[in-house]
């Protein structure tokens, strides 16, 4: 029992690690002048005339999609998750960061569906990648102690979770994580979309999860907007090129009539493209 | 391990995942710990996830781009420290519209295939269409032009309430734009951009 309890403590501590996946982003970007924008992208920041001190982008957590899927009755499909053994193939900082995001989404997926073994397995691999990326030193041990002391008190645990917000922030700053954050966010989002598409393949278009899949175009826009503020590193540029391909597929949805959220053909195109992109990063 | 503990831990686990991290100045971190908004305005909405807490001074402007999922209830408002004085904010919905526009028209030589009286192509025994000649056509290349319109759905200067509540019928991207008014003595203080979500159905699940 103690061993099991420790495992859960580890999982809980991972919560705070996964907070590193915090799906928010900030840039210091000056606004341009302009009127109605005609652009190939969704430039939401070009029409105002005042100077913006900072521009922030946030996207809802993958947990919202997974919880939605679970509540709407989508089945758990463990076999499509990224094999934890693939961890050994990731050597560059970029691939480790992207797959940290992917594995964290897999972990969250297992957690929502209460798959205990999957949660343990993915916790383990996320912990390894976090260590490789230099993310897991610092606030984690102290947090685990606090959790241990309050294990039977759900309210205290929630308070601890709230406190972790600030500690994680400090941790991120001290570790200079911002350059990796874009990769982590992209990996987590990509995996979320991939799991959603795989979950509904056999279901009719009337299933509500299709709507959430269509909705991801907005998250993609925000994610790209954030990445564009991250300078011109080769890794970010490549990621943006790949995400732009997915954007092009998503653009078709804007031509749908008001009563059509997504067509079967559009869904297939999105599912194929996200699978193709994901496969680029997990191999 | 008692099952209720594991269940609690799972819940906390999920709960923690909703938190978002801000990569910003250390000074701004204190802002999220400050009580900038009373329970009266917060109500029972869950503000974890897409809220933002920043440190601004008089004359500063900041913006937050977020996503509102369809069929969920949201309450959005901005609150700041009193010393900052008047804080204005707008909620803006950018709407994207695509138009198909002609890029070029070029002459192009194409094969002409044999058809049946109903217009359907005829095929040879190998399953290929049967070429009966060539013709020159004008090949039009189309491209897409994107137009973004912005609609201000809330302006704190004009609104009756000091918050905006909405249940979008469709998922949408919105921008919250905040401007801290000028003052004779420039002050630095915390501002919270509160994005609250309410749970009540499958679209507004409570864990």
Coordinates of C-alpha atoms in Angstrom, one line a residue:
Chain A
X1 CA 0.0 0.0 0.0
X2 CA 2.9 2.4 0.8
X3 CA 4.4 1.7 -2.5
X4 CA 1.1 2.5 -4.2
X5 CA 0.7 5.6 -2.2
X6 CA 4.2 6.7 -3.2
X7 CA 3.4 6.1 -6.8
X8 CA 0.4 8.3 -6.5
X9 CA 2.5 10.9 -4.8
X10 CA 4.8 10.8 -7.7
X11 CA 1.9 11.2 -10.1
X12 CA 0.6 14.1 -8.1
X13 CA 4.0 15.7 -8.2
X14 CA 3.9 15.3 -11.9
X15 CA 0.8 17.5 -11.9
X16 CA 3.1 20.3 -11.0
X17 CA 5.6 19.3 -13.6
X18 CA 2.9 19.3 -16.2
X19 CA 2.0 22.7 -15.1
X20 CA 5.1 23.5 -17.1
X21 CA 2.9 22.7 -20.0
X22 CA 0.9 25.7 -18.9
X23 CA -1.0 26.6 -22.0
X24 CA -0.3 30.2 -22.0
X25 CA 2.2 32.3 -23.7
X26 CA 3.3 35.9 -23.7
X27 CA 5.2 38.1 -26.1
X28 CA 6.5 41.6 -26.0
X29 CA 5.3 42.8 -29.3
X30 CA 4.5 46.2 -30.6
X31 CA 1.3 46.7 -32.4
X32 CA 1.1 48.0 -35.9
X33 CA -1.3 50.4 -37.3
X34 CA -4.0 49.4 -39.8
X35 CA -7.6 49.0 -40.6
X36 CA -9.3 45.9 -41.7
X37 CA -6.6 43.4 -42.3
X38 CA -6.3 41.3 -45.4
X39 CA -3.7 38.7 -44.8
X40 CA -3.0 35.1 -45.3
X41 CA -3.0 34.6 -41.5
X42 CA -5.3 35.4 -38.7
X43 CA -3.6 38.6 -37.6
X44 CA -5.6 39.6 -34.7
X45 CA -3.2 42.1 -33.5
X46 CA -2.9 44.5 -36.4
X47 CA -5.9 46.7 -36.2
X48 CA -5.3 48.8 -33.1
X49 CA -3.5 52.0 -32.9
X50 CA -2.3 52.2 -29.3
X51 CA 1.0 50.7 -28.4
X52 CA 0.6 47.4 -26.7
X53 CA 3.1 46.8 -23.9
X54 CA 2.7 43.1 -24.1
X55 CA 0.6 40.6 -26.0
X56 CA -0.5 37.4 -24.4
X57 CA -1.8 34.2 -26.0
X58 CA -3.5 31.4 -24.1
X59 CA -5.1 28.2 -25.2
X60 CA -7.3 25.9 -23.1
X61 CA -5.6 22.9 -21.6
X62 CA -5.7 19.5 -23.4
X63 CA -7.5 18.3 -20.2
X64 CA -10.6 20.2 -21.4
X65 CA -10.7 18.2 -24.6
X66 CA -10.0 14.9 -22.8
X67 CA -12.6 15.5 -20.2
X68 CA -15.0 16.4 -22.9
X69 CA -14.2 13.2 -24.7
X70 CA -14.6 11.1 -21.6
X71 CA -17.9 12.7 -20.6
X72 CA -19.2 12.3 -24.2
X73 CA -18.5 8.6 -24.1
X74 CA -15.5 8.4 -26.5
X75 CA -13.6 5.2 -25.8
X76 CA -10.1 5.0 -24.4
X77 CA -7.7 3.9 -27.0
X78 CA -4.4 3.2 -25.3
X79 CA -2.8 1.5 -28.4
X80 CA -2.4 4.8 -30.3
X81 CA -0.4 6.6 -27.6
X82 CA 3.2 7.2 -28.2
X83 CA 5.1 4.2 -27.0
X84 CA 7.1 5.1 -23.9
X85 CA 10.0 3.1 -25.3
X86 CA 10.4 5.7 -28.1
X87 CA 11.9 7.9 -25.4
X88 CA 15.3 6.6 -26.2
X89 CA 15.1 8.0 -29.8
X90 CA 14.8 11.6 -28.7
X91 CA 18.3 13.1 -28.6
X92 CA 17.9 16.8 -29.5
X93 CA 16.5 19.4 -27.1
X94 CA 13.8 20.1 -29.6
X95 CA 12.6 16.5 -30.0
X96 CA 12.8 16.0 -26.3
X97 CA 10.7 19.1 -25.7
X98 CA 8.1 18.2 -28.3
X99 CA 7.8 14.7 -27.0
X100 CA 7.7 16.0 -23.4
X101 CA 4.5 17.7 -24.6
X102 CA 3.3 14.6 -26.4
X103 CA 3.9 12.3 -23.5
X104 CA 2.4 14.7 -21.0
X105 CA -0.8 14.8 -23.1
X106 CA -0.7 11.0 -23.1
X107 CA -0.3 11.0 -19.4
X108 CA -3.2 13.4 -19.0
X109 CA -5.3 11.2 -21.3
X110 CA -4.6 8.1 -19.1
X111 CA -5.2 10.1 -16.0
X112 CA -8.7 11.3 -17.2
X113 CA -9.6 7.8 -18.2
X114 CA -8.3 6.6 -14.9
X115 CA -6.0 4.1 -16.5
X116 CA -3.6 3.5 -13.6
X117 CA -0.9 1.5 -15.4
X118 CA -0.8 4.0 -18.3
X119 CA -0.6 6.9 -15.8
X120 CA 2.4 5.3 -14.1
X121 CA 4.1 4.4 -17.4
X122 CA 3.7 7.9 -18.8
X123 CA 4.6 9.5 -15.6
X124 CA 7.8 7.6 -15.7
X125 CA 8.8 8.6 -19.2
X126 CA 7.7 12.2 -18.7
X127 CA 9.9 12.3 -15.6
X128 CA 12.9 11.0 -17.6
X129 CA 12.4 13.6 -20.3
X130 CA 11.9 16.3 -17.7
X131 CA 15.1 15.4 -16.2
X132 CA 16.9 15.4 -19.6
X133 CA 15.5 18.9 -20.2
X134 CA 16.5 20.1 -16.7
X135 CA 12.9 20.7 -15.6
X136 CA 12.3 18.5 -12.6
X137 CA 14.7 19.8 -10.1
X138 CA 13.5 22.4 -7.7
X139 CA 9.9 22.8 -6.6
X140 CA 8.9 19.2 -7.1
X141 CA 10.3 17.6 -3.9
X142 CA 9.0 20.3 -1.6
X143 CA 5.6 20.0 -3.2
X144 CA 5.5 16.3 -2.7
X145 CA 6.2 16.7 1.0
X146 CA 3.3 19.2 1.3
X147 CA 1.0 16.8 -0.6
X148 CA 2.1 13.9 1.7
X149 CA 1.2 15.9 4.8
X150 CA -2.2 16.8 3.4
X151 CA -3.1 13.6 1.5
X152 CA -6.4 13.1 3.2
X153 CA -7.6 16.7 2.8
X154 CA -8.9 17.4 -0.6
X155 CA -9.2 21.2 0.1
X156 CA -5.6 21.5 1.2
X157 CA -4.5 19.6 -1.8
X158 CA -6.4 22.0 -4.0
X159 CA -4.7 24.9 -2.2
X160 CA -1.3 23.3 -2.8
X161 CA -2.1 22.9 -6.4
X162 CA -2.9 26.6 -6.5
X163 CA 0.4 27.5 -4.8
X164 CA 2.2 25.4 -7.4
X165 CA 1.2 28.0 -10.0
X166 CA 3.7 30.5 -8.6
X167 CA 6.4 28.1 -7.8
X168 CA 6.2 26.7 -11.3
X169 CA 6.5 30.2 -12.7
X170 CA 9.6 30.9 -10.7
X171 CA 11.0 27.5 -11.7
X172 CA 10.4 28.2 -15.3
X173 CA 12.2 31.5 -15.1
X174 CA 15.1 30.2 -13.3
X175 CA 15.5 27.4 -15.8
X176 CA 15.1 29.8 -18.8
X177 CA 12.4 27.5 -20.2
X178 CA 10.7 30.0 -22.5
X179 CA 12.7 28.8 -25.5
X180 CA 11.4 25.3 -25.0
X181 CA 7.9 26.2 -24.1
X182 CA 6.7 26.6 -27.7
X183 CA 7.9 23.1 -28.5
X184 CA 6.2 21.7 -25.4
X185 CA 3.0 23.4 -26.1
X186 CA 3.0 22.3 -29.7
X187 CA 3.7 18.7 -28.8
X188 CA 0.9 18.7 -26.2
X189 CA -1.6 20.3 -28.5
X190 CA -0.7 18.0 -31.5
X191 CA -1.1 14.9 -29.4
X192 CA -4.4 16.1 -28.0
X193 CA -5.8 16.6 -31.5
X194 CA -4.4 13.3 -32.7
X195 CA -6.0 11.4 -29.8
X196 CA -9.3 13.2 -30.5
X197 CA -9.3 12.3 -34.1
X198 CA -8.4 8.7 -33.4
X199 CA -11.1 8.4 -30.8
X200 CA -13.9 9.3 -33.2
X201 CA -12.9 7.7 -36.4
X202 CA -15.6 5.0 -36.1
X203 CA -18.3 7.4 -34.8
X204 CA -20.8 9.4 -36.8
X205 CA -20.2 13.1 -37.6
X206 CA -23.0 13.9 -35.1
X207 CA -20.7 13.0 -32.2
X208 CA -19.9 16.2 -30.2
X209 CA -16.2 15.5 -30.2
X210 CA -16.1 16.4 -33.9
X211 CA -17.0 19.9 -33.0
X212 CA -14.1 20.1 -30.5
X213 CA -11.8 18.8 -33.3
X214 CA -13.1 21.6 -35.6
X215 CA -12.6 24.1 -32.8
X216 CA -8.9 23.3 -32.6
X217 CA -8.3 25.7 -35.5
X218 CA -8.6 28.5 -33.1
X219 CA -6.1 27.0 -30.7
X220 CA -3.8 26.4 -33.6
X221 CA -4.0 30.1 -34.5
X222 CA -3.1 31.2 -31.0
X223 CA -0.3 28.6 -30.8
X224 CA 1.1 29.8 -34.1
X225 CA 0.8 33.5 -33.0
X226 CA 2.8 32.7 -29.9
X227 CA 5.5 30.7 -31.8
X228 CA 5.9 33.6 -34.2
X229 CA 7.0 35.8 -31.3
X230 CA 9.7 33.3 -30.4
X231 CA 12.3 34.6 -32.8
X232 CA 13.7 33.0 -35.9
X233 CA 15.3 29.8 -34.6
X234 CA 15.4 27.0 -37.1
X235 CA 13.5 24.7 -34.8
X236 CA 10.6 27.1 -34.4
X237 CA 10.6 27.9 -38.1
X238 CA 10.3 24.3 -39.0
X239 CA 7.6 23.8 -36.5
X240 CA 5.7 26.7 -37.9
X241 CA 6.0 25.4 -41.4
X242 CA 4.5 22.1 -40.2
X243 CA 1.7 23.8 -38.3
X244 CA 1.0 26.0 -41.3
X245 CA 0.3 22.8 -43.3
X246 CA -2.3 21.9 -40.8
X247 CA -3.7 25.4 -40.9
X248 CA -4.2 25.0 -44.6
X249 CA -6.3 21.9 -44.1
X250 CA -8.2 23.6 -41.4
X251 CA -8.9 26.6 -43.6
X252 CA -11.4 24.6 -45.5
X253 CA -13.7 24.7 -42.5
X254 CA -14.2 28.4 -42.9
X255 CA -16.0 27.8 -46.2
X256 CA -18.6 25.6 -44.6
X257 CA -22.1 26.8 -44.5
X258 CA -23.5 27.8 -41.1
X259 CA -25.0 24.4 -40.4
X260 CA -21.9 22.4 -41.2
X261 CA -19.3 22.2 -38.5
X262 CA -17.1 19.7 -40.4
X263 CA -17.5 17.3 -43.3
X264 CA -16.3 13.7 -43.4
X265 CA -13.8 14.7 -46.0
X266 CA -12.5 17.6 -43.9
X267 CA -12.2 15.4 -40.9
X268 CA -10.2 12.8 -42.8
X269 CA -7.9 15.5 -44.1
X270 CA -7.3 16.9 -40.6
X271 CA -6.8 13.4 -39.1
X272 CA -4.4 12.4 -41.8
X273 CA -2.4 15.6 -41.5
X274 CA -2.1 15.6 -37.8
X275 CA -1.1 12.0 -37.8
X276 CA 1.5 12.8 -40.4
X277 CA 2.9 15.7 -38.4
X278 CA 2.8 13.8 -35.1
X279 CA 4.7 10.9 -36.8
X280 CA 7.4 13.3 -37.8
X281 CA 8.1 14.1 -34.2
X282 CA 7.6 10.8 -32.4
X283 CA 9.8 8.6 -34.6
Chain B
X1 CA -4.2 3.0 -0.6
X2 CA -7.9 3.9 0.1
X3 CA -9.8 4.4 -3.2
X4 CA -11.1 7.8 -2.1
X5 CA -7.5 9.0 -1.8
X6 CA -6.6 7.9 -5.2
X7 CA -9.7 9.4 -6.6
X8 CA -8.9 12.7 -4.8
X9 CA -5.4 12.6 -6.1
X10 CA -6.6 12.0 -9.7
X11 CA -9.0 15.0 -9.3
X12 CA -6.2 17.2 -8.0
X13 CA -4.0 16.0 -10.8
X14 CA -6.6 17.0 -13.4
X15 CA -7.3 20.2 -11.6
X16 CA -3.7 21.2 -11.6
X17 CA -3.4 20.6 -15.2
X18 CA -5.8 23.4 -15.8
X19 CA -3.5 25.9 -14.4
X20 CA -1.6 28.0 -16.9
X21 CA 1.8 29.4 -16.5
X22 CA 2.9 32.9 -17.3
X23 CA 6.4 33.5 -18.6
X24 CA 6.8 37.0 -17.3
X25 CA 8.6 39.2 -15.0
X26 CA 9.1 37.9 -11.4
X27 CA 7.4 41.1 -10.2
X28 CA 4.2 40.2 -11.9
X29 CA 3.9 37.0 -10.0
X30 CA 2.8 38.7 -6.9
X31 CA -0.2 40.0 -8.9
X32 CA -1.8 36.6 -9.1
X33 CA -1.7 36.4 -5.3
X34 CA -3.4 39.7 -4.8
X35 CA -7.1 39.9 -4.2
X36 CA -8.1 42.1 -7.1
X37 CA -11.7 41.0 -7.4
X38 CA -14.3 40.3 -4.8
X39 CA -16.5 37.2 -4.6
X40 CA -19.4 39.3 -5.7
X41 CA -18.0 39.6 -9.1
X42 CA -16.2 36.4 -9.3
X43 CA -19.2 34.2 -8.4
X44 CA -18.7 30.5 -8.8
X45 CA -16.9 30.6 -12.1
X46 CA -13.6 28.8 -12.4
X47 CA -10.9 31.3 -13.2
X48 CA -8.0 28.9 -13.6
X49 CA -6.9 28.3 -17.1
X50 CA -6.9 31.4 -19.2
X51 CA -6.8 34.3 -16.7
X52 CA -3.9 36.6 -16.8
X53 CA -2.3 38.7 -14.0
X54 CA 0.2 41.4 -15.0
X55 CA 1.9 44.4 -13.5
X56 CA 1.2 47.6 -15.5
X57 CA 1.6 51.3 -15.0
X58 CA -0.6 54.2 -16.0
X59 CA -0.7 54.6 -19.8
X60 CA 0.1 50.9 -20.4
X61 CA -1.9 48.7 -22.7
X62 CA -1.9 45.0 -22.8
X63 CA -3.9 42.3 -24.6
X64 CA -4.8 38.7 -24.0
X65 CA -5.9 36.4 -26.8
X66 CA -8.0 33.4 -25.6
X67 CA -10.4 30.8 -26.9
X68 CA -13.9 30.4 -25.7
X69 CA -15.4 27.0 -26.3
X70 CA -18.9 26.7 -27.5
X71 CA -21.8 26.2 -25.2
X72 CA -19.8 27.0 -22.1
X73 CA -20.7 29.9 -19.8
X74 CA -18.0 32.5 -19.4
X75 CA -17.6 35.5 -17.2
X76 CA -14.8 37.9 -18.2
X77 CA -13.8 41.1 -16.4
X78 CA -10.8 43.2 -15.6
X79 CA -9.8 44.4 -12.2
X80 CA -6.8 46.2 -10.9
X81 CA -5.3 47.9 -7.8
X82 CA -7.0 51.1 -6.8
X83 CA -3.9 53.2 -7.1
X84 CA -3.9 52.7 -10.9
X85 CA -7.2 54.6 -11.2
X86 CA -9.4 54.0 -14.2
X87 CA -8.8 50.8 -16.1
X88 CA -10.6 50.5 -19.4
X89 CA -11.0 47.3 -21.4
X90 CA -12.6 46.0 -24.5
X91 CA -13.5 42.5 -25.6
X92 CA -13.1 42.1 -29.3
X93 CA -14.1 39.2 -31.5
X94 CA -12.0 38.9 -34.6
X95 CA -13.9 37.3 -37.4
X96 CA -12.2 35.6 -40.3
X97 CA -13.7 35.5 -43.7
X98 CA -12.2 33.9 -46.8
X99 CA -12.8 35.0 -50.4
X100 CA -11.8 33.2 -53.5
X101 CA -9.9 35.6 -55.8
X102 CA -8.5 35.1 -59.2
X103 CA -4.7 34.9 -59.2
X104 CA -3.9 34.4 -62.9
X105 CA -5.4 33.2 -66.2
X106 CA -3.0 31.2 -68.5
X107 CA -3.6 29.3 -71.7
X108 CA -3.1 25.6 -71.2
X109 CA -3.1 22.7 -73.6
X110 CA -5.1 19.7 -72.3
X111 CA -6.2 16.3 -73.7
X112 CA -9.7 15.8 -74.9
X113 CA -11.2 12.5 -73.9
X114 CA -13.9 10.4 -75.5
X115 CA -17.3 10.5 -73.7
X116 CA -20.5 8.7 -73.9
X117 CA -23.7 10.5 -74.9
X118 CA -24.4 11.3 -71.3
X119 CA -21.0 13.0 -70.8
X120 CA -19.3 10.3 -68.8
X121 CA -15.8 9.4 -69.8
X122 CA -15.2 6.2 -71.7
X123 CA -12.3 4.0 -70.7
X124 CA -10.1 1.6 -72.6
X125 CA -9.6 -2.1 -71.4
X126 CA -6.7 -0.8 -69.2
X127 CA -9.0 1.4 -67.3
X128 CA -7.6 4.6 -68.8
X129 CA -9.5 7.4 -70.4
X130 CA -9.4 7.5 -74.2
X131 CA -7.6 10.5 -75.7
X132 CA -9.1 11.8 -78.9
X133 CA -7.2 15.0 -79.3
X134 CA -6.0 18.2 -77.6
X135 CA -7.4 21.7 -77.0
X136 CA -6.3 24.9 -75.5
X137 CA -8.2 26.2 -72.6
X138 CA -7.8 29.3 -70.4
X139 CA -6.5 28.0 -67.0
X140 CA -7.6 30.1 -64.1
X141 CA -5.6 29.9 -60.9
X142 CA -7.5 30.9 -57.8
X143 CA -6.1 32.0 -54.5
X144 CA -7.7 32.8 -51.1
X145 CA -7.9 36.2 -49.6
X146 CA -8.5 36.4 -45.9
X147 CA -10.3 39.3 -44.4
X148 CA -10.4 39.8 -40.7
X149 CA -13.1 41.9 -39.2
X150 CA -13.1 42.9 -35.5
X151 CA -16.2 43.4 -33.6
X152 CA -16.1 45.0 -30.2
X153 CA -18.6 43.1 -28.1
X154 CA -17.9 44.8 -24.8
X155 CA -16.6 48.2 -23.9
X156 CA -16.2 49.0 -20.2
X157 CA -16.8 52.6 -20.9
X158 CA -20.2 52.0 -22.4
X159 CA -21.4 48.8 -20.6
X160 CA -23.9 48.7 -17.8
X161 CA -22.2 45.9 -16.0
X162 CA -18.5 45.7 -15.0
X163 CA -18.3 42.2 -16.5
X164 CA -19.1 40.4 -19.7
X165 CA -21.0 37.1 -19.7
X166 CA -21.4 35.0 -22.7
X167 CA -22.3 31.5 -23.8
X168 CA -20.9 31.4 -27.3
X169 CA -22.9 29.2 -29.7
X170 CA -19.7 28.6 -31.6
X171 CA -16.1 28.4 -30.3
X172 CA -14.4 31.6 -30.9
X173 CA -11.1 33.4 -30.4
X174 CA -11.4 36.7 -28.5
X175 CA -9.1 39.5 -27.5
X176 CA -9.3 41.3 -24.2
X177 CA -7.6 44.6 -24.6
X178 CA -6.8 46.6 -21.5
X179 CA -5.7 50.2 -21.1
X180 CA -4.7 51.7 -17.8
X181 CA -5.7 55.4 -17.7
X182 CA -3.1 58.2 -17.4
X183 CA -2.6 59.9 -14.1
X184 CA -0.6 62.9 -12.8
X185 CA 1.6 60.6 -10.8
X186 CA 2.5 57.4 -12.6
X187 CA 1.8 54.3 -10.6
X188 CA 2.7 50.7 -11.0
X189 CA 0.2 48.1 -9.9
X190 CA -1.4 44.8 -10.6
X191 CA -4.1 44.1 -13.1
X192 CA -6.1 40.9 -13.4
X193 CA -7.8 39.8 -16.6
X194 CA -10.2 37.3 -15.3
X195 CA -11.6 34.6 -17.6
X196 CA -14.1 32.5 -15.7
X197 CA -15.8 29.3 -16.9
X198 CA -18.9 27.8 -15.4
X199 CA -19.7 24.1 -15.4
X200 CA -23.2 22.5 -15.8
X201 CA -23.4 20.0 -18.6
X202 CA -21.2 17.9 -20.9
X203 CA -20.0 21.1 -22.5
X204 CA -19.5 22.7 -19.0
X205 CA -18.3 19.6 -17.2
X206 CA -17.3 19.5 -13.6
X207 CA -14.7 17.1 -12.7

